Coordinates of C-alpha atoms in Angstrom, one line a residue:
L134 CA 147.9 157.8 43.9
G135 CA 149.2 154.6 45.4
N136 CA 147.0 155.2 48.6
A137 CA 143.8 155.6 46.2
L138 CA 144.7 152.7 44.0
A139 CA 145.0 150.5 47.4
G140 CA 141.6 151.9 48.3
L141 CA 140.1 150.6 45.0
G142 CA 141.6 147.4 45.7
D143 CA 144.3 147.6 43.0
L144 CA 147.3 146.7 45.2
S145 CA 149.6 145.7 42.3
G146 CA 149.0 149.5 41.0
S147 CA 149.2 150.9 44.3
L148 CA 152.6 149.1 44.9
A149 CA 153.9 150.2 41.6
A150 CA 153.0 153.9 42.4
L151 CA 154.3 154.2 45.8
R152 CA 157.5 152.5 44.3
S153 CA 157.6 155.3 41.7
S154 CA 157.4 157.8 44.6
L155 CA 160.0 156.1 46.4
E156 CA 162.4 156.4 43.6
L157 CA 161.9 160.1 43.5
E158 CA 162.3 160.2 47.4
P159 CA 163.7 157.3 48.8
A160 CA 163.7 158.5 52.5
N161 CA 160.0 159.1 52.2
V162 CA 158.7 157.5 55.5
I163 CA 155.0 158.1 54.5
A164 CA 155.5 156.4 51.4
L165 CA 157.3 153.5 53.0
D166 CA 154.5 153.1 55.6
S167 CA 152.1 153.1 52.9
V168 CA 154.0 150.2 51.0
A169 CA 154.1 148.3 54.3
K170 CA 150.1 148.7 54.6
V171 CA 149.7 147.6 51.2
Y172 CA 151.9 144.6 51.6
L173 CA 149.8 144.0 54.8
L174 CA 146.8 143.9 52.8
A175 CA 148.0 141.5 50.4
G176 CA 149.1 139.2 53.2
E177 CA 152.7 139.7 52.7
L178 CA 153.9 140.2 56.0
V179 CA 157.7 139.7 55.7
Q180 CA 157.5 142.4 52.7
A181 CA 155.4 144.7 55.1
E182 CA 158.0 144.2 57.9
R183 CA 160.9 144.8 55.6
A184 CA 159.2 148.3 54.5
W185 CA 158.4 149.2 58.0
R186 CA 161.8 148.6 59.2
A187 CA 163.4 150.7 56.5
A188 CA 160.9 153.8 57.5
L189 CA 162.3 153.0 61.0
E190 CA 165.8 153.5 59.9
I191 CA 164.8 156.7 58.5
S192 CA 162.9 157.7 61.7
P193 CA 164.5 155.8 64.6
G194 CA 162.3 155.2 67.5
D195 CA 159.0 156.3 65.9
P196 CA 156.5 154.5 68.1
Q197 CA 153.6 154.3 65.3
L198 CA 156.2 152.6 63.3
L199 CA 157.4 150.5 66.3
T200 CA 153.7 149.4 67.0
A201 CA 153.4 148.5 63.3
I202 CA 156.5 146.5 63.3
G203 CA 155.6 144.8 66.6
S204 CA 152.2 143.9 65.2
V205 CA 153.3 142.5 62.0
V206 CA 156.3 140.5 63.8
G207 CA 153.6 139.1 66.4
A208 CA 151.4 138.1 63.3
Q209 CA 154.4 136.0 62.2
N210 CA 154.4 134.1 65.4
R211 CA 157.6 135.8 66.7
T212 CA 155.9 136.7 70.0
T213 CA 158.9 137.2 72.0
E214 CA 160.5 139.8 69.6
A215 CA 156.9 141.5 69.0
V216 CA 156.7 142.0 72.7
E217 CA 160.2 143.6 72.9
I218 CA 159.2 145.8 70.2
L219 CA 155.8 146.8 71.5
R220 CA 157.3 147.3 75.0
E221 CA 159.7 149.9 73.4
A222 CA 156.8 151.4 71.6
V223 CA 154.7 152.2 74.9
A224 CA 158.1 153.3 76.6
R225 CA 158.3 155.9 74.1
A226 CA 154.6 156.6 73.8
P227 CA 153.0 156.0 76.9
E228 CA 149.9 157.6 75.8
D229 CA 149.5 155.7 72.7
A230 CA 146.5 153.3 73.2
K231 CA 146.9 151.2 70.2
A232 CA 150.4 150.5 71.0
W233 CA 148.9 149.3 74.5
A234 CA 146.4 147.4 72.8
Q235 CA 148.6 145.8 70.5
L236 CA 150.9 144.9 73.1
G237 CA 148.0 143.1 75.3
S238 CA 147.0 141.2 72.2
V239 CA 150.3 139.7 71.7
L240 CA 150.9 138.8 75.5
F241 CA 147.5 137.1 75.3
V242 CA 148.8 135.0 72.6
R243 CA 151.8 134.2 74.7
D244 CA 149.3 133.3 77.3
D245 CA 150.6 136.0 79.7
L246 CA 147.2 136.8 81.0
G247 CA 148.1 139.1 83.7
S248 CA 150.4 141.3 81.6
A249 CA 147.9 141.2 78.8
S250 CA 145.1 142.4 81.1
E251 CA 147.1 145.1 82.4
A252 CA 148.3 146.3 79.0
L253 CA 144.7 146.2 77.7
R254 CA 143.3 148.1 80.7
R255 CA 145.9 150.8 80.1
A256 CA 144.8 151.0 76.3
L257 CA 141.2 151.3 77.6
A258 CA 142.2 154.2 80.1
L259 CA 143.3 156.0 77.2
A260 CA 140.8 155.1 74.6
P261 CA 137.8 153.7 76.4
E262 CA 135.7 153.5 73.3
D263 CA 138.2 150.8 71.7
R264 CA 136.1 148.0 70.7
G265 CA 138.9 145.8 69.6
A266 CA 140.8 146.4 73.1
R267 CA 137.4 145.8 74.9
H268 CA 136.8 142.6 73.2
Q269 CA 140.4 141.4 73.7
L270 CA 140.2 142.2 77.3
S271 CA 136.9 140.2 77.7
M272 CA 138.6 137.4 76.1
V273 CA 141.6 137.5 78.6
L274 CA 139.4 137.8 81.5
L275 CA 137.5 134.6 80.4
A276 CA 140.8 132.6 80.0
R277 CA 141.8 133.8 83.4
G278 CA 138.4 132.3 84.7
D279 CA 136.8 135.8 85.7
R280 CA 133.6 135.1 83.9
D281 CA 131.7 137.9 85.6
A282 CA 134.4 140.5 84.7
A283 CA 134.3 139.4 81.3
V284 CA 130.6 139.8 80.8
R285 CA 131.1 143.2 82.3
E286 CA 133.2 144.2 79.6
L287 CA 131.1 142.2 76.9
E288 CA 128.2 144.5 78.2
R289 CA 130.4 147.6 77.9
L290 CA 131.1 146.5 74.3
L291 CA 127.5 146.0 73.7
V292 CA 126.7 149.6 74.7
L293 CA 129.7 150.9 72.6
D294 CA 128.2 148.9 69.4
P295 CA 124.8 147.5 69.7
L296 CA 124.6 146.5 66.2
Q297 CA 127.5 144.0 66.7
W298 CA 125.3 141.8 69.0
D299 CA 124.0 138.8 67.6
D300 CA 120.3 138.2 69.1
S301 CA 120.8 134.4 68.6
K302 CA 123.3 134.4 71.6
S303 CA 123.0 135.2 75.3
W304 CA 125.4 136.4 77.7
N305 CA 125.1 133.1 79.4
D306 CA 127.0 131.5 76.3
F307 CA 130.2 133.1 77.7

């Protein structure tokens, strides 16, 4: 019910339903994850982090939870901590493209362009159709001054999602 209410935009109703579920089963990792996602939707990053950390206490080392925590910590501008958490996530689940993409994004924010490029390329090796990772990689390449490689990534992005391209722009704008 909590997730359905969130899908309908009733975030407070969703949280109430999820809290009721947690009262019945406090160690419900799925409910805690859902609570965190609702808080994230509401822009309550600290509360989202708190809920994901509670879930991680129940399920230590869970790479998906680590990725979520690393992402929300990064969104709070605690990028050093976020990188540490995300590195743990990819160490525990090296096949997790989302974790690699999130790590690449946080490294990009930290201006560690070489490591960001490596992480994003790893994400794309695992999930070549990940439009977000491909877009991030193109931005990293532009920031590194490699316009030609950035354009190639943007062209690949266009092939993946041609409806995203705005005809008013040209490749030369990049």
